[in-house]
JSON list of C-alpha atoms in Angstrom, two decimals:
[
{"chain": "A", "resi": 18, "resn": "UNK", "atom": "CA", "xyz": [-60.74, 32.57, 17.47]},
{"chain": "A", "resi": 19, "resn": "UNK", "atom": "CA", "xyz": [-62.09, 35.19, 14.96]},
{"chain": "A", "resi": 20, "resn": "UNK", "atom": "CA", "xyz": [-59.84, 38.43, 17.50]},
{"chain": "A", "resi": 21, "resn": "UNK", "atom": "CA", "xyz": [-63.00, 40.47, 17.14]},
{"chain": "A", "resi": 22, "resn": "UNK", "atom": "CA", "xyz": [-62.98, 41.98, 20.78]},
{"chain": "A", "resi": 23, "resn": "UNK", "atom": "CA", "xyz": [-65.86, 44.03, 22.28]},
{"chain": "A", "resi": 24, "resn": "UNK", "atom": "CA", "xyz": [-65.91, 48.34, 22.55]},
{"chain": "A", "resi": 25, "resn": "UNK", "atom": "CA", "xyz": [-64.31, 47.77, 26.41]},
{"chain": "A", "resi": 26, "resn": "UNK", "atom": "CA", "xyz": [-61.60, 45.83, 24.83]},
{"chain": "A", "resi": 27, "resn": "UNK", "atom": "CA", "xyz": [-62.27, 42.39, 25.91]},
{"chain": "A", "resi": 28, "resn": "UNK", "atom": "CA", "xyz": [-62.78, 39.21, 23.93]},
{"chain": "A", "resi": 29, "resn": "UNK", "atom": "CA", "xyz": [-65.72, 39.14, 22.04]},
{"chain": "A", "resi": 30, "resn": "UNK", "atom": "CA", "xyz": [-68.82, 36.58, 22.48]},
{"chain": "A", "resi": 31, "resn": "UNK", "atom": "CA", "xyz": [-68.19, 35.66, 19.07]},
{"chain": "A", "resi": 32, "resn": "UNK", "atom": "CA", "xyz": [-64.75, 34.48, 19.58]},
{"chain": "A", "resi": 33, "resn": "UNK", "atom": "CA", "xyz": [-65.84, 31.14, 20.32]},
{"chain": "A", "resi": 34, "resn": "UNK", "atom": "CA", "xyz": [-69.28, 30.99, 17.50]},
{"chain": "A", "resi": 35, "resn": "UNK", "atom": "CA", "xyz": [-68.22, 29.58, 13.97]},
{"chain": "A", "resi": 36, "resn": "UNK", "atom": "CA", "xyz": [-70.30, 31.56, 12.67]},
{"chain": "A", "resi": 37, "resn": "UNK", "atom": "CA", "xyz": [-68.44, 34.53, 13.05]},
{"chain": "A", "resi": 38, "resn": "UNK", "atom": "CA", "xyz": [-64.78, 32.44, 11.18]},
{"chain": "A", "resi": 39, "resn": "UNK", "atom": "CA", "xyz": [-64.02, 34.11, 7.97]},
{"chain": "A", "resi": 40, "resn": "UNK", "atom": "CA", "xyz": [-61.52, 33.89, 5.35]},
{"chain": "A", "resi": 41, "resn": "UNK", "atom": "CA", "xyz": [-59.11, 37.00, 5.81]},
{"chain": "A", "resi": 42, "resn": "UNK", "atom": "CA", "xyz": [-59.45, 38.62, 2.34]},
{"chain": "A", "resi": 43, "resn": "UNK", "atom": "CA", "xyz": [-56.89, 40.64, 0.85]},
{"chain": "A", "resi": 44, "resn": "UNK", "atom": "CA", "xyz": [-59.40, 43.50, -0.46]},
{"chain": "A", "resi": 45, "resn": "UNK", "atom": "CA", "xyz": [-63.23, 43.57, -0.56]},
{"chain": "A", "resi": 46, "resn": "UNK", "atom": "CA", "xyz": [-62.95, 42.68, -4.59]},
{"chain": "A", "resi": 47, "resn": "UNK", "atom": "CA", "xyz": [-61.13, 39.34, -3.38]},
{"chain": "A", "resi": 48, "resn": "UNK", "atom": "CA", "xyz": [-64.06, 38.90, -0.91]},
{"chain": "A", "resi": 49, "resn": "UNK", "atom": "CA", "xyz": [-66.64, 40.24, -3.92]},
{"chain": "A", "resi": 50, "resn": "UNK", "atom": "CA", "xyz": [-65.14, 37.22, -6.02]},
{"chain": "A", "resi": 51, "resn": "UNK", "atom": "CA", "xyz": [-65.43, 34.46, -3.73]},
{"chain": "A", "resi": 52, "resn": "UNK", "atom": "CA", "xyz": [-69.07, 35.26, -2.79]},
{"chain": "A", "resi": 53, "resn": "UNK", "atom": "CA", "xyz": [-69.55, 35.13, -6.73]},
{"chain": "A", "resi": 54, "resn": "UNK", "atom": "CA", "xyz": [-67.88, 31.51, -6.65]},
{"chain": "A", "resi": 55, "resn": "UNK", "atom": "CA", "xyz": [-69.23, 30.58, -3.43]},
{"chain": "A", "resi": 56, "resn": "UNK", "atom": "CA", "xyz": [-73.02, 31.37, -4.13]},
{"chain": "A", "resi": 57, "resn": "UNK", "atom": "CA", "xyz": [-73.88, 31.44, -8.05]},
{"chain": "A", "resi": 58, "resn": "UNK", "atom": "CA", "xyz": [-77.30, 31.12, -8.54]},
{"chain": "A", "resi": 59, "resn": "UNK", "atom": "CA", "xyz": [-78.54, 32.73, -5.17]},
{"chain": "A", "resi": 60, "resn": "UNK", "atom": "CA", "xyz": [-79.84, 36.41, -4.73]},
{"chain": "A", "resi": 61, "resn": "UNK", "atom": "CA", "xyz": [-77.47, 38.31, -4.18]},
{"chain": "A", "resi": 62, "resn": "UNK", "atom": "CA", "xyz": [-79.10, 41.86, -4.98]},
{"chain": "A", "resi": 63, "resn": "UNK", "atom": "CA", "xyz": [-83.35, 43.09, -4.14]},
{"chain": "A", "resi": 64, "resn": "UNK", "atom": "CA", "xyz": [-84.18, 46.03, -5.84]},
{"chain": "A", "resi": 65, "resn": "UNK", "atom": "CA", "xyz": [-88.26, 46.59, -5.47]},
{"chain": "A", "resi": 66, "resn": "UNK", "atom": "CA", "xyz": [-89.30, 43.52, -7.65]},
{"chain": "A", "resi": 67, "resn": "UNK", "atom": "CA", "xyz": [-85.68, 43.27, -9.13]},
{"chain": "A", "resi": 68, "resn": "UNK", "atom": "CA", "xyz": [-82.94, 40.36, -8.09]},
{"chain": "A", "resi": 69, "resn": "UNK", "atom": "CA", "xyz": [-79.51, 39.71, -9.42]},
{"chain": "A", "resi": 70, "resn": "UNK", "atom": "CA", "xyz": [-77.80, 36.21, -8.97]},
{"chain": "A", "resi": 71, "resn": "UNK", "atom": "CA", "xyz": [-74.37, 36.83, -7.57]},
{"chain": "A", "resi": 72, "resn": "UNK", "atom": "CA", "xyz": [-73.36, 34.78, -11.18]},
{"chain": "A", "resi": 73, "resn": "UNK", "atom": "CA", "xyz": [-74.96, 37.58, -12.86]},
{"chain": "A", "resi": 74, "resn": "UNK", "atom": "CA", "xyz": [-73.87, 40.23, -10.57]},
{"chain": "A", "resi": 75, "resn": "UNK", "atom": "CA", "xyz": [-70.54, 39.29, -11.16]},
{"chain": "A", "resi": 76, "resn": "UNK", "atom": "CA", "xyz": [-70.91, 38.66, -15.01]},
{"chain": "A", "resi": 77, "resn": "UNK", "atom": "CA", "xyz": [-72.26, 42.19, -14.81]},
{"chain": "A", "resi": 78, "resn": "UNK", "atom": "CA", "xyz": [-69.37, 43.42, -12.85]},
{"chain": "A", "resi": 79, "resn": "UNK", "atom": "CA", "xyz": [-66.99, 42.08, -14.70]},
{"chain": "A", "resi": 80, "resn": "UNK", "atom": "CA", "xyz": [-68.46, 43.83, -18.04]},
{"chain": "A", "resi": 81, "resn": "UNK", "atom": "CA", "xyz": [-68.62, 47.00, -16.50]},
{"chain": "A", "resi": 82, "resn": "UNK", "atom": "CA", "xyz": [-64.63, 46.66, -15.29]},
{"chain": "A", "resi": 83, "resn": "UNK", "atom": "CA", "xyz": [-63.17, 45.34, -18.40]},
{"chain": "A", "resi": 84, "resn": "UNK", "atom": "CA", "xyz": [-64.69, 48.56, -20.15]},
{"chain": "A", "resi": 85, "resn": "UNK", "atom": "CA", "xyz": [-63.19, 50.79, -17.63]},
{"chain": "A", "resi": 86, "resn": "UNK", "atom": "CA", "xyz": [-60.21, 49.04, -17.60]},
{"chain": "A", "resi": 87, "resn": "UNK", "atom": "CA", "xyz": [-59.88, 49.87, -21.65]},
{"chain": "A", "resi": 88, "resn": "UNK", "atom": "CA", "xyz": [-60.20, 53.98, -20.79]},
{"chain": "A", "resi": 89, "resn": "UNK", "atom": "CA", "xyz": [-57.37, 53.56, -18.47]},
{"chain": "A", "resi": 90, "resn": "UNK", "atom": "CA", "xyz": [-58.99, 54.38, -14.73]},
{"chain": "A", "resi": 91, "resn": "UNK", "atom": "CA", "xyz": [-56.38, 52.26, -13.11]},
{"chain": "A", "resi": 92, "resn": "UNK", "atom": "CA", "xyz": [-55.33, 54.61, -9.81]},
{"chain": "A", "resi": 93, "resn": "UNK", "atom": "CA", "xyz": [-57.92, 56.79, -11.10]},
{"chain": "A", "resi": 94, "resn": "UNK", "atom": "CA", "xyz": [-60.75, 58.04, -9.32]},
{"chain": "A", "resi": 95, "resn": "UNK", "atom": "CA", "xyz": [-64.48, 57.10, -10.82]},
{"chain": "A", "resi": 96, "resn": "UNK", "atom": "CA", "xyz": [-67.24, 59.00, -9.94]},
{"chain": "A", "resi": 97, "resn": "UNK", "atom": "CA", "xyz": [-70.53, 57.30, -9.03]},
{"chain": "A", "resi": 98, "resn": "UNK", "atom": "CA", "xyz": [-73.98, 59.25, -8.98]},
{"chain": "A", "resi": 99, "resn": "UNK", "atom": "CA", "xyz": [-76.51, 56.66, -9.06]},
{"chain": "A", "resi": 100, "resn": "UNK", "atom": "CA", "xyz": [-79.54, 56.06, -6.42]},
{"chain": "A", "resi": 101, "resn": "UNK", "atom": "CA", "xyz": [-78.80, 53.21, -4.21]},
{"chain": "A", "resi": 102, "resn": "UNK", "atom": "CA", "xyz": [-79.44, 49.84, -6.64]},
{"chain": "A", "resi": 103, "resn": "UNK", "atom": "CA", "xyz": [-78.67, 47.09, -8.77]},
{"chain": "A", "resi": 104, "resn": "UNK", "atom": "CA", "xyz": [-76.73, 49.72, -10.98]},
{"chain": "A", "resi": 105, "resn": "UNK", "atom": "CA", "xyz": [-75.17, 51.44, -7.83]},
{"chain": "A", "resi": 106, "resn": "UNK", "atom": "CA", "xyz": [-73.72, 48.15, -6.83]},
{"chain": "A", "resi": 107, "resn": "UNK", "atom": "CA", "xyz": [-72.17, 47.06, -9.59]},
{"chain": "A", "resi": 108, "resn": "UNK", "atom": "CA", "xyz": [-70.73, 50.63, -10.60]},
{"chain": "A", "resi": 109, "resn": "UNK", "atom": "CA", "xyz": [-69.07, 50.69, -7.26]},
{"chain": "A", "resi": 110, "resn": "UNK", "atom": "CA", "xyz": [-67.75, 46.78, -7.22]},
{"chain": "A", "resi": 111, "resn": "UNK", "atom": "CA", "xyz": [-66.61, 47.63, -11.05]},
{"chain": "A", "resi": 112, "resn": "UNK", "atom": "CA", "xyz": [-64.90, 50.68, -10.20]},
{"chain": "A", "resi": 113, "resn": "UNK", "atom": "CA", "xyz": [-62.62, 48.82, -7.64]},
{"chain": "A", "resi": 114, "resn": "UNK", "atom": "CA", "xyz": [-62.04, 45.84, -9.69]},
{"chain": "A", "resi": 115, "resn": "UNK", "atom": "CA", "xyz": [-61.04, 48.24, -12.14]},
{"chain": "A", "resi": 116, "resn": "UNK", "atom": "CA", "xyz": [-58.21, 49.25, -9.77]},
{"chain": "A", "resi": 117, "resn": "UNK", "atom": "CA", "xyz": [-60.05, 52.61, -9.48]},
{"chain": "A", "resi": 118, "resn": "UNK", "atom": "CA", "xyz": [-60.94, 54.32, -6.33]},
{"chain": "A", "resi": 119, "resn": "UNK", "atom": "CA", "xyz": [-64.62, 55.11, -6.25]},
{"chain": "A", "resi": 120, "resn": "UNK", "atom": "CA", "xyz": [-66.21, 59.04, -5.28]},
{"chain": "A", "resi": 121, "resn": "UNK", "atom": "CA", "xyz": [-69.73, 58.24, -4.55]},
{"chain": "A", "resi": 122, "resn": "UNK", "atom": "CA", "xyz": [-72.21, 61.31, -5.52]},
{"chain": "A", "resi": 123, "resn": "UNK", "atom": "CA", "xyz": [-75.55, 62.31, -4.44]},
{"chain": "A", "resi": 124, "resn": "UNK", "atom": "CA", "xyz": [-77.50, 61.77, -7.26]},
{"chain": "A", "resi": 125, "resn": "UNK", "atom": "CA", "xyz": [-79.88, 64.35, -6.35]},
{"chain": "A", "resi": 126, "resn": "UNK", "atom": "CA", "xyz": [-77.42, 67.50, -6.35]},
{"chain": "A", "resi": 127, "resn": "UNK", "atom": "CA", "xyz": [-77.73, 69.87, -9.09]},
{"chain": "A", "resi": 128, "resn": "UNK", "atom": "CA", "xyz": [-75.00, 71.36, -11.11]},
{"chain": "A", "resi": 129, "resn": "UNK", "atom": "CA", "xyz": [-74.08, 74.09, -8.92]},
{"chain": "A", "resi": 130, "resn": "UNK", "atom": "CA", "xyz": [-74.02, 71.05, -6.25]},
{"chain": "A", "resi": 131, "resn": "UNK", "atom": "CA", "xyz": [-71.41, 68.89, -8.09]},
{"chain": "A", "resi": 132, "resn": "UNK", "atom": "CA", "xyz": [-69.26, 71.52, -9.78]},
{"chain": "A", "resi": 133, "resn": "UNK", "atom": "CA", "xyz": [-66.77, 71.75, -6.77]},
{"chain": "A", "resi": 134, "resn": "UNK", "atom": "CA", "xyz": [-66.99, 67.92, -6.15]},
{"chain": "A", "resi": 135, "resn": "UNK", "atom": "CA", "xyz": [-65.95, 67.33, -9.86]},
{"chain": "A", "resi": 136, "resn": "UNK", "atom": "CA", "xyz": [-63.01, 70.28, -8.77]},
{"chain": "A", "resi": 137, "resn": "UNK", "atom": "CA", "xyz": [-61.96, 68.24, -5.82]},
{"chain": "A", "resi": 138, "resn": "UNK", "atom": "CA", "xyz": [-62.37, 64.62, -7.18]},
{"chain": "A", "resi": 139, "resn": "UNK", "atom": "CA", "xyz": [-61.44, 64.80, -10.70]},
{"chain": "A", "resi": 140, "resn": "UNK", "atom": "CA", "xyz": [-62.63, 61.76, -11.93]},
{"chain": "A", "resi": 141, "resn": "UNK", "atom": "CA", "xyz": [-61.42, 60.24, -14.93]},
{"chain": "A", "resi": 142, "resn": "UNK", "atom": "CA", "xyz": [-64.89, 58.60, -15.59]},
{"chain": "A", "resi": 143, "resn": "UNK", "atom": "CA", "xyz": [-68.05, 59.68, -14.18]},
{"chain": "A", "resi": 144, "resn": "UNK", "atom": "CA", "xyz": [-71.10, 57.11, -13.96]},
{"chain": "A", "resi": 145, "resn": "UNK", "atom": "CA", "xyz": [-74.18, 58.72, -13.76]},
{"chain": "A", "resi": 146, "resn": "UNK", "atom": "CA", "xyz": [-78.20, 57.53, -13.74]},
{"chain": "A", "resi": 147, "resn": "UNK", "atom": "CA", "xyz": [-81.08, 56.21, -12.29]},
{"chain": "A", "resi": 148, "resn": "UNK", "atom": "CA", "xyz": [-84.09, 58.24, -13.29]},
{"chain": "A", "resi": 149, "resn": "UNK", "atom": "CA", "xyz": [-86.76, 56.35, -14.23]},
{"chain": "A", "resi": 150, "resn": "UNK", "atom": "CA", "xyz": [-88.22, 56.26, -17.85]},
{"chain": "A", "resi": 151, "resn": "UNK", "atom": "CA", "xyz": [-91.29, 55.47, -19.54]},
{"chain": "A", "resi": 152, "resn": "UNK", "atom": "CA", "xyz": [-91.95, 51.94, -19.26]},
{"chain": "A", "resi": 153, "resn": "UNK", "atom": "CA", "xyz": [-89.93, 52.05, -15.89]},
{"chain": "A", "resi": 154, "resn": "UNK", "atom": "CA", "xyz": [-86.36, 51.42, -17.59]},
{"chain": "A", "resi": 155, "resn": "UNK", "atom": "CA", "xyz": [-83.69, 53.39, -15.86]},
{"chain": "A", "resi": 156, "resn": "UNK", "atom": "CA", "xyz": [-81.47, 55.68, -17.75]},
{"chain": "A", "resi": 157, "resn": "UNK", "atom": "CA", "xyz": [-77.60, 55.08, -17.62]},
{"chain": "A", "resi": 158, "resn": "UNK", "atom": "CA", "xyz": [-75.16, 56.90, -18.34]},
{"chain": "A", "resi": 159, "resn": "UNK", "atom": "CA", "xyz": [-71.02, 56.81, -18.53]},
{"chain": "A", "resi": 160, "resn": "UNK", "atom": "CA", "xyz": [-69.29, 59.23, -19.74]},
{"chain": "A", "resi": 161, "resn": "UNK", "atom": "CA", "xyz": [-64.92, 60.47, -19.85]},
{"chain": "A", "resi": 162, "resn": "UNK", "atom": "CA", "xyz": [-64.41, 63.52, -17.47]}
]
């Protein structure tokens, strides 16, 4: 019995479909890890043409949070403004495995857009990108607030 009940408070179909038995995790970075473990060389990330393994999603991950783990964002907040993709999702799992706690940004505000967010979230570390260049490369960017 998974305890998942329905919105009128009742069990839940589920209770009684496998399908629906998980581990009980005790953060979503525990639960990012094991699908890492658990799945290797499957997809784990579609962007347009783009995939990412979960092995290299997490080797990715990992990279990201042991350099923002060396500037100190531990019970810091990060800032993330990057368009929803491969980047996005690794900045945000990084971030957290970083001990950090993520502010996600609309990447398409301007300056007079984020100036009070920046006021209000302070971040330590802001992680910025996405646009496209030449040659369709996207531009990153990471930078100490």
């Amino acid at each position: 019995m998974n305890g998942v009940t329905q919105a009128g408070g009742g069990p839940s179909p589920a209770d009684d479909d496998a399908a629906f038995d998980r581990a009980d995790f005790a953060t979503v970075v525990d639960m990012f890890w094991e699908a890492v473990d658990a799945a290797g060389d499957r997809i784990a990330l579609i962007d347009g043409e783009r995939t990412l393994s979960y092995r290299d999603y997490g080797a990715a991950v990992a990279a990201l949070a042991a350099r923002l783990v060396a500037i100190g964002v531990g019970g810091e907040r990060v800032a993330i403004q990057v368009p929803n993709s491969i980047e996005a999702n690794v900045a945000i799992y990084a971030a957290l495995a970083a001990g950090a706690q993520v502010a996600l940004l609309n990447p398409g505000y301007g300056a007079d857009e984020l100036a009070p967010l920046f006021d209000i979230a302070r971040p330590k570390v802001i992680i910025a990108g996405g646009r496209r260049r030449a040659g369709g490369a996207r531009d990153r960017r990471c930078a100490q607030h």
